[in-house]
Amino acid sequence: MIKLNAHMHGKYVNLNSVKDEAFSSGMLGKGVAIIPKFGVVFAPANATIATIFDTLHAITMVTEDGMEILIHVGMDTVKLKGEHFEALVKEGEKVEAGQPILRFDLVKIKELGYDLITPMIITNSDDFEEIKFIDNLDKVAKDNILIEVAVKSNSLPTVEENKSDKKPKQNKDSKALKWFQAFGRSLMVPIATIAAVGILYGFTAALSRPQVQALLPFLENEYIYYVLFLIREISGQVFGLIPVLFAISISFGLAKREKEIAAMAGFVTYYVMLFSASYMIKSGLFEFGNVGLGNALGISGTIEMGAVGGMVAGILASKLHNKYYNISLPVAIAFFGGKRFVSIAVIVCGTILGQILPFIWMPISSLINAIGMAIAGAGNFGVFIYGMLERLLVPTGLHHILNGIFRTTAAGGVYEGVEGVWNIFFQFFGTVDIEVLKPFTAFMAQGKIPFMVFGLPAAALGIYHATPKDKRKAVGPLLIAGALASFTTGITEPIEFSFLFIAPFLFVMHSILVGISFFLMAILEVGIGNTQGGIIDLFVYGFLVPNSNWTYAVYVGIGYAIIYYTMFRWYFKKNGLVVEASEEDEIEEKSSGNQKSQTILQGLGGRDNIVEINNCFTRLRVDVKDVNKIDEALLKTTGSIGINKTSQTHVQIIYGPKVDVIASDLKTII
């Protein structure tokens, strides 16, 4: 017989008193509830903390006997987003019965109008033979026991079996995947910023070239030239801030709460880390040589880590912030607690890290240089592998990390001491002949143009022609939007996700063709830089740049259009595939944004199922409590192109470029 203690001091009530059907109906499992007298939650048994919700209003644990327990403080308290709550334990920590595990400000939460009735649910109730609730309040008060549970024979694993159970490993893997997805998502803001600045830089650099000015004499006007040069120089400076942008964005994106404080901590960590490393290198105590050294933020002779340095600083800052942003210190030094302590922590840890990094980064610099040389040694085959892998990773959202490695580190190449194809191209574009930059543009926009401008729009047409005529009206707008996004801006997810889930074979073939596209552009010595790959890049970095060989991208692109159209039309028709869409999509688009957002909210399982909402260029990324509560059919009526459940607590819904507005509306209503 397993016994569970009361999880709070207060009034014991039946679960049907909870004004939430998920609890009162027993849908989540059997249990009891307490109306709290004080703002402290206690562990009901010896257990291991499994999950602490980001909003701190709920916590789950697993007892030594395998019982899974959920304690949920109040109703709708998820809306507080962690305010007035404080976790007293950590995930994975072992606790004893009666140990305080969560604290909350009962008075303030009540004043805000929240019902603080707190259920304790045995979520795996079916694994037990009998669950007996103590209805004698005198006995509860005396023995502090609320529930007695009889275990079915052989129904639960023993403690020893639990140790070898594979479930913790799966949870660990899921947690790691979730972290990498959050990390990749954090890179999106600086990447979007730099992509936009890249267009400005390329356009002004192209207009400043003598060949272009000969065609357009008015560009030689000193005032016009001044403006063009100003925009070009400012844009170039932004590219030098890539590591700083990464440090700030990653610390902001990975922070659970008080994100603005974390963003500042990311910058401070990065600066202190570089200054500390420079101080160590210049001290003369050790001989480091000059390999891997550079200048950043006015600090000379420091380690040249590029974007990797920003990533390291951002990750460190986010870890320290999440751990210490709400720390309580003794009264005498209480002023330095909480958010202020984060500043102290990042300065101390950034300094220590900076002292250590020169000893680590110098060998790594040599290794990265070796990798870059190996890729260069692989010649155009290495370019093919890069292009294929970059596309295969798109469904996971991790392709941004692969891109970052080649764009900002020596893995992509080194020229005049500058590392990474992105840095090299934008630092030297317009000042050296494009022929010199062609080995580096092999990893940039030129490999994308044949399939983004020509291939995928043709695939959309092939899918449309393979669709039965009675369904084309619904599918047409979806395919047109995806084709235009790919053609104009190089954003391919809308069209790719329209066929990824129903025809994964086509996505694999598409990825191979992408690798071939990169390979062909390299052997044809095309020199088109930047990163997006749409028609704008073709014009700005190809058509306007002498000797870029941009016409080859068009010739190959025409061939790709024929291949993609034929392959997609044949495959869809042969297998009777249809892109899922409905005429309701059009109705939804005409409805008010609020109504559409309410439908999306319902499709995600309601407010109580949502933990956090984020988005990238095309995807709504939502952390949920239970992915099984998601109504995919309902979400598809809101214009969703595809739905990707990456774990039991995370889902990605593809809406295309309009996702920013959708995410903002959802955040407003919840």
XYZ file of C-alpha atoms in Angstrom:
670
model
C 0.000 0.000 0.000
C 1.413 3.399 -1.072
C 0.465 6.438 1.008
C 0.474 10.037 -0.221
C 0.654 12.944 2.201
C -1.220 16.194 1.819
C 0.546 18.463 -0.673
C -0.577 21.641 1.115
C -1.941 23.012 4.355
C -5.569 23.864 3.791
C -9.065 22.523 3.224
C -9.359 19.098 1.574
C -12.088 18.868 -1.132
C -13.147 16.362 -3.768
C -11.795 16.687 -7.275
C -15.242 17.463 -8.648
C -15.017 20.812 -6.840
C -12.353 21.932 -9.305
C -13.807 24.270 -11.927
C -11.915 22.696 -14.793
C -13.350 19.695 -16.607
C -9.907 18.243 -17.312
C -9.468 17.768 -13.563
C -13.021 17.317 -12.294
C -13.921 14.700 -14.923
C -10.913 12.564 -14.045
C -9.593 12.914 -17.583
C -6.055 13.493 -16.298
C -6.339 10.818 -13.633
C -7.706 10.328 -10.140
C -6.794 12.639 -7.301
C -7.824 15.186 -4.698
C -7.663 18.955 -4.288
C -6.825 21.388 -1.498
C -7.861 24.991 -1.038
C -4.562 26.324 0.353
C -4.157 28.227 3.597
C -0.499 29.052 2.958
C 1.553 29.503 -0.218
C 3.739 26.402 -0.004
C 3.530 23.085 -1.862
C 5.025 19.969 -0.238
C 6.174 16.703 -1.778
C 3.450 14.119 -1.020
C 5.950 11.223 -1.033
C 9.579 10.370 -1.627
C 9.980 11.069 -5.342
C 12.072 12.483 -8.168
C 11.035 15.792 -9.725
C 10.230 15.064 -13.373
C 9.042 18.409 -14.736
C 8.783 21.962 -13.473
C 6.589 23.936 -15.849
C 8.208 27.079 -17.252
C 5.385 29.084 -15.709
C 6.113 27.458 -12.301
C 2.415 26.911 -11.578
C 2.616 23.130 -11.941
C 5.073 20.375 -11.140
C 5.259 16.635 -11.826
C 7.180 13.904 -10.028
C 7.633 10.131 -10.003
C 7.682 8.187 -6.738
C 10.044 5.331 -5.964
C 7.180 2.960 -6.789
C 6.636 4.453 -10.230
C 3.591 6.568 -9.382
C 3.354 9.701 -11.558
C 1.970 12.742 -9.731
C 0.892 16.140 -11.043
C 0.337 19.098 -8.693
C -1.330 22.096 -10.369
C -1.511 25.320 -8.318
C -4.731 27.207 -9.049
C -6.851 27.591 -12.150
C -5.630 29.617 -15.153
C -2.508 30.604 -13.201
C -0.474 29.792 -16.308
C -1.370 33.339 -17.368
C 0.867 34.705 -14.622
C 3.865 33.380 -16.579
C 5.758 32.531 -13.423
C 5.106 35.764 -11.529
C 4.561 35.257 -7.788
C 5.884 31.665 -8.026
C 9.258 30.263 -6.947
C 10.545 26.729 -7.489
C 12.413 25.360 -4.485
C 13.733 22.283 -6.303
C 15.152 21.423 -9.715
C 14.196 18.900 -12.366
C 15.831 15.546 -11.614
C 16.200 16.340 -7.919
C 15.147 13.703 -5.369
C 12.795 14.947 -2.653
C 11.423 13.503 0.549
C 7.810 13.427 1.708
C 6.906 16.722 3.342
C 9.762 18.669 1.725
C 8.745 22.130 0.382
C 9.036 22.084 -3.414
C 7.177 25.206 -4.546
C 6.376 28.597 -3.031
C 3.809 31.134 -4.236
C 2.415 34.464 -3.051
C -1.056 33.394 -2.017
C -2.248 36.913 -1.139
C -1.185 38.604 -4.380
C -2.511 35.819 -6.592
C -5.841 35.921 -4.789
C -5.963 39.701 -5.210
C -5.551 39.196 -8.943
C -8.753 37.129 -8.888
C -7.369 33.618 -9.426
C -8.938 30.517 -7.910
C -6.129 28.813 -5.960
C -7.715 25.401 -5.534
C -4.837 22.965 -6.143
C -5.416 19.441 -7.491
C -2.988 16.580 -6.943
C -3.471 13.993 -9.697
C -2.111 10.472 -10.112
C -1.725 10.642 -13.873
C -1.093 6.912 -14.282
C -4.101 5.922 -12.142
C -4.908 2.941 -14.349
C -1.703 1.252 -13.228
C -3.104 0.766 -9.728
C -5.601 -1.727 -8.385
C -7.283 0.627 -5.941
C -6.996 4.301 -5.060
C -8.592 5.097 -1.717
C -9.278 8.695 -0.767
C -9.367 9.516 2.936
C -12.693 11.176 3.603
C -12.200 11.420 7.372
C -10.919 14.965 7.836
C -9.855 14.228 11.408
C -7.617 11.443 10.150
C -6.163 13.733 7.487
C -5.374 16.343 10.122
C -3.794 13.752 12.408
C -1.796 11.575 9.998
C -1.407 14.021 7.078
C -2.401 11.204 4.697
C -4.801 11.957 1.837
C -4.581 8.900 -0.412
C -3.836 5.203 0.000
C -3.043 3.296 -3.175
C -2.975 -0.472 -3.721
C -0.587 -1.609 -6.457
C -1.573 -4.192 -9.079
C 0.715 -7.203 -9.139
C 3.431 -6.772 -11.776
C 1.818 -3.518 -12.875
C 4.707 -1.228 -12.012
C 8.438 -1.590 -12.456
C 10.573 -1.960 -9.375
C 13.095 0.680 -8.393
C 15.828 -1.510 -9.892
C 13.900 -1.865 -13.135
C 13.371 1.871 -13.208
C 17.136 2.379 -13.148
C 17.536 0.387 -16.344
C 14.330 1.590 -17.945
C 14.832 3.296 -21.270
C 12.240 5.954 -20.602
C 14.602 8.398 -18.859
C 16.895 8.219 -21.891
C 13.991 9.030 -24.159
C 13.050 11.948 -21.944
C 16.642 13.124 -22.003
C 16.741 12.888 -25.786
C 13.441 14.768 -26.031
C 14.761 17.454 -23.711
C 17.943 17.767 -25.753
C 15.949 18.065 -28.991
C 13.762 20.718 -27.403
C 16.871 22.666 -26.341
C 18.384 22.512 -29.821
C 15.103 23.670 -31.341
C 15.026 26.624 -28.935
C 18.666 27.312 -29.759
C 18.019 27.241 -33.501
C 14.983 29.484 -32.996
C 17.135 31.974 -31.083
C 19.365 32.406 -34.134
C 16.471 33.546 -36.306
C 16.334 37.232 -35.270
C 19.986 38.034 -36.061
C 19.807 35.923 -39.210
C 16.703 37.812 -40.370
C 18.363 41.125 -39.555
C 21.542 40.275 -41.416
C 19.638 38.872 -44.390
C 17.812 42.208 -44.764
C 21.019 44.192 -44.304
C 22.672 41.910 -46.856
C 20.202 43.056 -49.504
C 20.994 46.705 -48.710
C 24.720 46.060 -48.745
C 24.619 44.165 -52.010
C 22.367 46.696 -53.716
C 24.462 49.733 -52.726
C 27.741 47.928 -53.482
C 26.456 46.985 -56.921
C 25.324 50.565 -57.650
C 28.760 51.839 -56.611
C 30.582 49.765 -59.243
C 32.044 51.731 -62.202
C 30.307 49.475 -64.742
C 26.892 50.234 -63.257
C 27.623 53.963 -62.928
C 28.606 54.031 -66.601
C 25.121 52.747 -67.418
C 23.437 55.078 -64.907
C 25.454 58.355 -64.884
C 23.245 60.003 -62.243
C 24.792 57.654 -59.667
C 28.045 59.623 -59.971
C 26.404 62.612 -58.305
C 28.376 63.280 -55.108
C 25.295 63.415 -52.883
C 23.844 60.193 -54.240
C 27.242 58.540 -54.002
C 27.554 59.753 -50.398
C 24.222 58.155 -49.444
C 25.084 54.890 -51.197
C 28.486 54.737 -49.536
C 26.983 55.559 -46.123
C 24.428 52.738 -46.387
C 27.113 50.353 -47.609
C 29.495 51.177 -44.747
C 26.803 50.935 -42.063
C 25.612 47.622 -43.512
C 29.177 46.335 -43.466
C 29.517 47.296 -39.805
C 26.404 45.295 -38.947
C 28.047 42.156 -40.341
C 30.908 42.692 -37.916
C 28.379 42.497 -35.087
C 27.236 38.962 -35.914
C 28.787 37.439 -32.743
C 27.290 40.176 -30.546
C 23.858 39.689 -32.097
C 24.119 35.949 -31.485
C 25.157 36.469 -27.845
C 22.197 38.759 -27.177
C 19.633 36.776 -29.170
C 20.600 33.355 -27.777
C 20.590 34.512 -24.157
C 17.224 36.170 -24.789
C 15.755 33.143 -26.565
C 16.903 30.534 -24.039
C 15.891 32.534 -20.971
C 12.739 31.237 -19.309
C 11.703 34.549 -17.774
C 12.928 38.158 -17.460
C 14.256 37.858 -20.999
C 15.368 41.472 -21.301
C 17.725 41.011 -18.337
C 19.107 37.881 -19.998
C 19.736 39.780 -23.250
C 21.847 42.359 -21.417
C 23.668 39.540 -19.625
C 24.493 37.982 -23.011
C 26.229 41.145 -24.190
C 28.125 41.604 -20.906
C 29.264 37.966 -20.951
C 30.554 38.259 -24.501
C 32.473 41.485 -23.865
C 33.987 40.347 -20.552
C 34.943 36.986 -22.064
C 36.833 38.616 -24.948
C 38.547 41.207 -22.727
C 39.634 38.547 -20.238
C 41.009 36.372 -23.062
C 42.918 39.354 -24.489
C 44.398 40.085 -21.074
C 45.626 36.508 -20.742
C 47.125 36.462 -24.252
C 48.925 39.800 -23.776
C 50.223 38.871 -20.328
C 53.165 36.975 -21.795
C 52.758 34.196 -19.254
C 52.167 31.743 -22.077
C 53.055 31.678 -25.749
C 49.953 31.436 -27.915
C 51.200 32.610 -31.304
C 49.024 34.609 -33.693
C 46.759 31.874 -35.069
C 43.129 32.437 -34.156
C 43.580 36.016 -32.912
C 41.648 39.102 -34.018
C 39.876 42.294 -32.940
C 36.317 42.697 -31.668
C 34.379 45.547 -30.044
C 37.549 47.590 -29.775
C 39.446 44.778 -28.027
C 42.655 43.952 -29.881
C 44.569 40.701 -29.823
C 41.740 38.580 -28.486
C 40.540 35.149 -29.573
C 38.818 35.234 -32.974
C 35.861 32.938 -32.351
C 33.410 34.599 -34.725
C 29.790 33.587 -34.247
C 30.871 30.648 -32.088
C 32.051 33.103 -29.425
C 28.656 34.778 -29.425
C 26.950 31.403 -29.158
C 29.131 30.337 -26.220
C 28.512 33.638 -24.411
C 24.770 33.475 -25.081
C 24.451 29.906 -23.807
C 26.489 30.671 -20.669
C 24.505 33.830 -19.949
C 21.173 32.041 -20.360
C 22.250 29.221 -18.023
C 23.388 31.659 -15.338
C 20.304 33.807 -15.779
C 17.854 30.901 -15.484
C 19.638 29.692 -12.362
C 20.116 32.968 -10.505
C 17.569 35.551 -11.699
C 15.366 34.913 -8.637
C 18.034 33.951 -6.070
C 17.511 35.124 -2.485
C 20.522 36.265 -0.464
C 20.911 36.945 3.266
C 19.363 40.196 4.481
C 22.725 41.977 4.799
C 23.420 41.575 1.079
C 19.841 41.122 -0.159
C 20.235 44.162 -2.443
C 22.515 42.096 -4.686
C 20.033 39.246 -5.052
C 17.735 38.378 -7.943
C 18.396 40.147 -11.243
C 21.375 42.068 -9.851
C 23.094 38.814 -8.997
C 22.911 37.781 -12.669
C 25.209 40.700 -13.575
C 27.700 39.631 -10.915
C 27.536 36.002 -12.023
C 28.112 36.699 -15.725
C 31.057 39.026 -15.034
C 32.739 36.463 -12.785
C 32.030 33.485 -15.053
C 32.824 35.448 -18.233
C 36.173 36.435 -16.757
C 37.018 32.856 -15.786
C 35.915 31.559 -19.186
C 38.057 34.178 -20.928
C 41.114 33.003 -18.988
C 40.519 29.406 -20.058
C 39.423 29.856 -23.670
C 42.811 30.733 -25.216
C 44.083 27.296 -24.162
C 41.038 25.659 -25.736
C 40.415 27.820 -28.770
C 43.913 27.817 -30.230
C 43.845 24.015 -30.838
C 40.226 24.308 -32.012
C 41.237 27.051 -34.453
C 43.840 24.733 -35.894
C 41.258 21.929 -36.120
C 38.667 24.169 -37.798
C 41.285 25.286 -40.285
C 41.999 21.619 -40.979
C 38.279 20.943 -41.512
C 38.065 23.889 -43.882
C 41.036 22.559 -45.802
C 39.470 19.080 -45.859
C 36.274 20.484 -47.350
C 38.319 22.461 -49.832
C 40.236 19.266 -50.540
C 36.963 17.465 -51.211
C 36.404 20.054 -53.899
C 32.972 20.276 -55.424
C 31.864 17.012 -53.802
C 32.067 18.795 -50.429
C 29.829 21.517 -51.833
C 27.304 18.849 -52.872
C 27.279 17.314 -49.372
C 26.777 20.741 -47.802
C 23.804 21.597 -50.022
C 22.072 18.254 -49.506
C 22.492 18.262 -45.701
C 21.349 21.866 -45.433
C 18.040 20.951 -47.044
C 17.539 17.666 -45.188
C 17.786 19.550 -41.874
C 15.042 22.054 -42.756
C 12.201 20.028 -41.126
C 14.020 20.079 -37.787
C 14.847 23.779 -37.947
C 18.491 22.891 -37.249
C 19.746 23.895 -40.709
C 20.512 27.358 -39.330
C 23.246 25.863 -37.164
C 24.865 24.119 -40.150
C 24.691 27.356 -42.130
C 26.248 29.298 -39.279
C 29.276 26.998 -39.160
C 30.158 27.545 -42.816
C 29.166 31.191 -42.947
C 31.077 32.422 -39.922
C 33.956 30.002 -39.215
C 37.023 28.718 -41.037
C 35.070 25.595 -42.011
C 33.737 27.674 -44.907
C 37.144 29.030 -45.845
C 39.720 31.689 -44.937
C 40.776 34.708 -47.000
C 43.164 37.452 -45.889
C 42.676 36.358 -42.279
C 38.863 36.586 -42.499
C 36.982 33.369 -41.681
C 33.635 32.148 -42.995
C 32.063 32.590 -46.423
C 29.595 35.180 -45.182
C 32.232 37.369 -43.553
C 34.596 37.025 -46.500
C 32.010 37.878 -49.133
C 30.593 40.947 -47.460
C 33.961 42.304 -46.387
C 35.533 42.017 -49.833
C 32.561 42.213 -52.205
C 32.977 45.251 -54.410
C 36.641 45.704 -53.529
C 38.115 42.539 -55.075
C 37.204 40.832 -58.317
C 34.313 38.380 -58.063
C 36.609 35.685 -59.478
C 38.520 35.754 -56.182
C 35.321 35.234 -54.178
C 33.852 32.378 -56.234
C 35.350 29.581 -54.061
C 33.419 31.081 -51.128
C 30.135 31.871 -52.912
C 29.882 28.118 -53.580
C 28.230 27.851 -50.145
C 25.963 30.858 -50.626
C 22.934 31.957 -52.651
C 24.056 30.660 -56.045
C 23.338 27.032 -55.154
C 19.809 27.952 -54.093
C 18.690 29.984 -57.095
C 17.993 27.065 -59.499
C 15.579 25.353 -57.099
C 14.169 28.405 -55.291
C 13.482 30.632 -58.310
C 12.725 27.876 -60.805
C 12.413 24.391 -59.307
C 9.967 24.769 -56.430
C 7.560 27.116 -58.263
C 7.492 24.530 -61.071
C 6.881 21.808 -58.476
C 3.907 23.826 -57.201
C 2.535 23.963 -60.746
C 3.066 20.215 -61.127
C 1.190 19.533 -57.884
C -1.624 21.811 -59.035
C -1.986 20.011 -62.372
C -1.939 16.628 -60.563
C -4.754 17.750 -58.255
C -8.310 16.752 -59.255
C -10.143 19.709 -60.790
C -12.773 19.790 -58.063
C -10.074 20.404 -55.438
C -7.900 22.894 -57.310
C -9.828 25.900 -56.061
C -8.805 25.125 -52.487
C -5.243 24.047 -53.277
C -4.442 26.822 -55.760
C -4.038 29.797 -53.372
C -1.886 27.701 -51.059
C 0.486 26.672 -53.847
C 0.628 30.160 -55.359
C 1.587 31.678 -52.012
C 4.313 29.073 -51.511
C 5.671 29.510 -55.026
C 5.795 33.314 -54.714
C 7.563 33.127 -51.346
C 10.225 30.839 -52.807
C 10.583 32.868 -56.016
C 10.828 36.338 -54.497
C 12.442 35.902 -51.083
C 13.928 32.406 -51.033
C 11.627 31.304 -48.201
C 10.862 27.719 -49.152
C 9.134 26.188 -46.132
C 5.581 27.032 -47.311
C 5.959 24.936 -50.446
C 8.295 22.312 -48.950
C 5.999 21.576 -46.023
C 3.046 21.222 -48.369
C 4.523 17.930 -49.623
C 7.014 16.899 -46.922
C 4.576 14.877 -44.814
C 2.543 13.296 -47.589
C 5.485 12.596 -49.924
C 8.706 12.261 -47.901
C 10.336 10.474 -50.854
C 9.982 13.665 -52.870
C 11.611 15.657 -50.103
C 14.622 13.321 -50.133
C 14.863 13.635 -53.930
C 14.480 17.401 -53.573
C 17.380 17.467 -51.080
C 19.597 15.496 -53.466
C 18.715 17.916 -56.271
C 19.636 20.809 -53.975
C 23.066 19.259 -53.435
C 23.440 18.848 -57.201
C 22.432 22.483 -57.682
C 25.207 23.655 -55.348
C 27.617 21.298 -57.158
C 26.685 22.574 -60.643
C 26.982 26.237 -59.664
C 30.446 25.523 -58.288
C 31.784 23.692 -61.357
C 30.289 26.353 -63.649
C 32.166 28.983 -61.611
C 29.101 31.052 -60.762
C 29.757 33.873 -58.287
C 26.481 34.921 -56.637
C 26.726 35.716 -52.926
C 24.314 36.512 -50.052
C 22.128 33.848 -48.471
C 18.468 33.928 -49.509
C 18.571 32.618 -53.081
C 15.475 34.313 -54.466
C 15.076 36.513 -57.535
C 16.405 39.538 -55.604
C 19.747 37.825 -54.981
C 19.889 36.762 -58.630
C 19.430 40.385 -59.712
C 21.519 42.226 -57.086
C 24.420 39.797 -56.722
C 24.280 38.221 -60.172
C 22.880 40.403 -62.938
C 24.493 43.604 -61.581
C 27.900 41.993 -60.986
C 30.200 41.583 -64.005
C 31.724 38.104 -64.455
C 29.324 36.519 -61.966
C 28.230 34.022 -64.659
C 24.651 34.498 -63.457
C 23.251 33.190 -66.753
C 24.333 29.660 -65.811
C 22.032 29.823 -62.791
C 19.179 30.653 -65.177
C 20.062 27.867 -67.646
C 20.317 25.286 -64.870
C 17.180 26.741 -63.299
C 15.181 26.182 -66.500
C 16.318 22.561 -66.495
C 15.341 22.289 -62.847
C 11.909 23.708 -63.613
C 11.322 20.916 -66.133
C 12.641 18.221 -63.747
C 10.641 19.452 -60.752
C 7.412 19.895 -62.710
C 7.646 16.446 -64.301
C 8.721 14.639 -61.131
C 6.116 16.208 -58.832
C 3.242 15.945 -61.299
C 4.052 12.283 -62.014
C 4.543 11.268 -58.377
C 1.401 12.998 -57.097
C -0.715 11.619 -59.907
C 0.650 8.074 -59.647
C 0.065 7.866 -55.890
C -3.203 9.819 -55.855
C -1.790 12.426 -53.487
C -3.501 15.732 -52.783
C -2.188 18.631 -50.731
C -4.622 18.985 -47.852
C -6.479 22.257 -48.003
C -10.090 23.310 -47.887
C -12.206 26.137 -49.111
C -12.624 27.033 -45.455
C -9.095 28.465 -45.630
C -10.391 31.308 -47.767
C -13.263 31.924 -45.373
C -10.881 32.004 -42.450
C -8.643 34.536 -44.180
C -11.613 36.869 -44.568
C -12.657 36.470 -40.956
C -11.313 38.681 -38.241
C -7.798 37.995 -37.012
C -9.169 37.436 -33.527
C -11.606 34.761 -34.700
C -8.850 32.970 -36.581
C -6.558 33.149 -33.551
C -9.310 31.706 -31.356
C -9.644 28.799 -33.774
C -5.891 28.209 -33.718
C -5.978 28.375 -29.931
C -8.728 25.772 -29.873
C -6.771 23.598 -32.312
C -3.767 23.730 -29.985
C -5.828 22.267 -27.169
C -6.925 25.498 -25.501
C -5.158 28.020 -23.283
C -4.364 25.520 -20.567
C -2.476 23.289 -22.999
C -0.104 26.054 -24.137
C 3.170 26.650 -22.305
C 4.945 29.042 -24.669
C 4.466 30.453 -28.178
C 7.306 31.443 -30.511
C 7.838 31.652 -34.250
C 10.529 31.749 -36.934
C 10.225 32.902 -40.565
C 7.432 30.518 -41.475
C 6.623 28.312 -38.488
C 4.561 28.793 -35.362
C 6.558 26.956 -32.675
C 4.478 26.035 -29.640
C 5.468 24.280 -26.430
C 2.420 22.418 -25.106
C 1.625 20.231 -22.133
C 0.160 17.404 -24.187
C 0.659 17.174 -27.935
C -2.178 14.627 -28.148
C -4.702 17.393 -27.417
C -3.874 19.116 -30.710
C -6.627 19.031 -33.344
C -4.761 18.864 -36.660
C -7.911 18.957 -38.775
C -9.031 22.180 -37.102
C -5.591 23.783 -37.492
C -5.591 23.024 -41.207
C -8.766 25.068 -41.637
C -6.826 28.134 -40.438
C -4.425 28.073 -43.380
C -1.791 25.735 -41.937
C 0.439 24.241 -44.613
C 1.758 21.462 -42.419
C 2.047 20.296 -38.826
C 5.202 18.757 -37.345
C 5.058 17.215 -33.862
C 8.715 17.042 -32.849
C 8.126 15.719 -29.321
C 5.382 15.075 -26.765
C 5.526 18.747 -25.757
C 6.442 20.651 -28.929
C 4.672 21.243 -32.225
C 5.479 23.343 -35.282
C 2.639 24.655 -37.469
C 3.706 26.043 -40.837
C 1.852 29.182 -41.954
C 4.428 30.872 -44.177
C 5.598 34.515 -43.912
C 2.323 35.621 -42.264
C 3.237 33.672 -39.121
C 4.549 36.808 -37.348
C 1.041 38.299 -37.213
C -0.474 34.985 -36.111
C 2.043 34.583 -33.278
C 1.469 38.155 -32.079
C -2.309 37.688 -32.047
C -2.038 34.439 -30.086
C 0.289 35.974 -27.501
C -2.198 38.824 -27.065
C -5.240 36.638 -26.417
C -3.513 34.261 -23.997
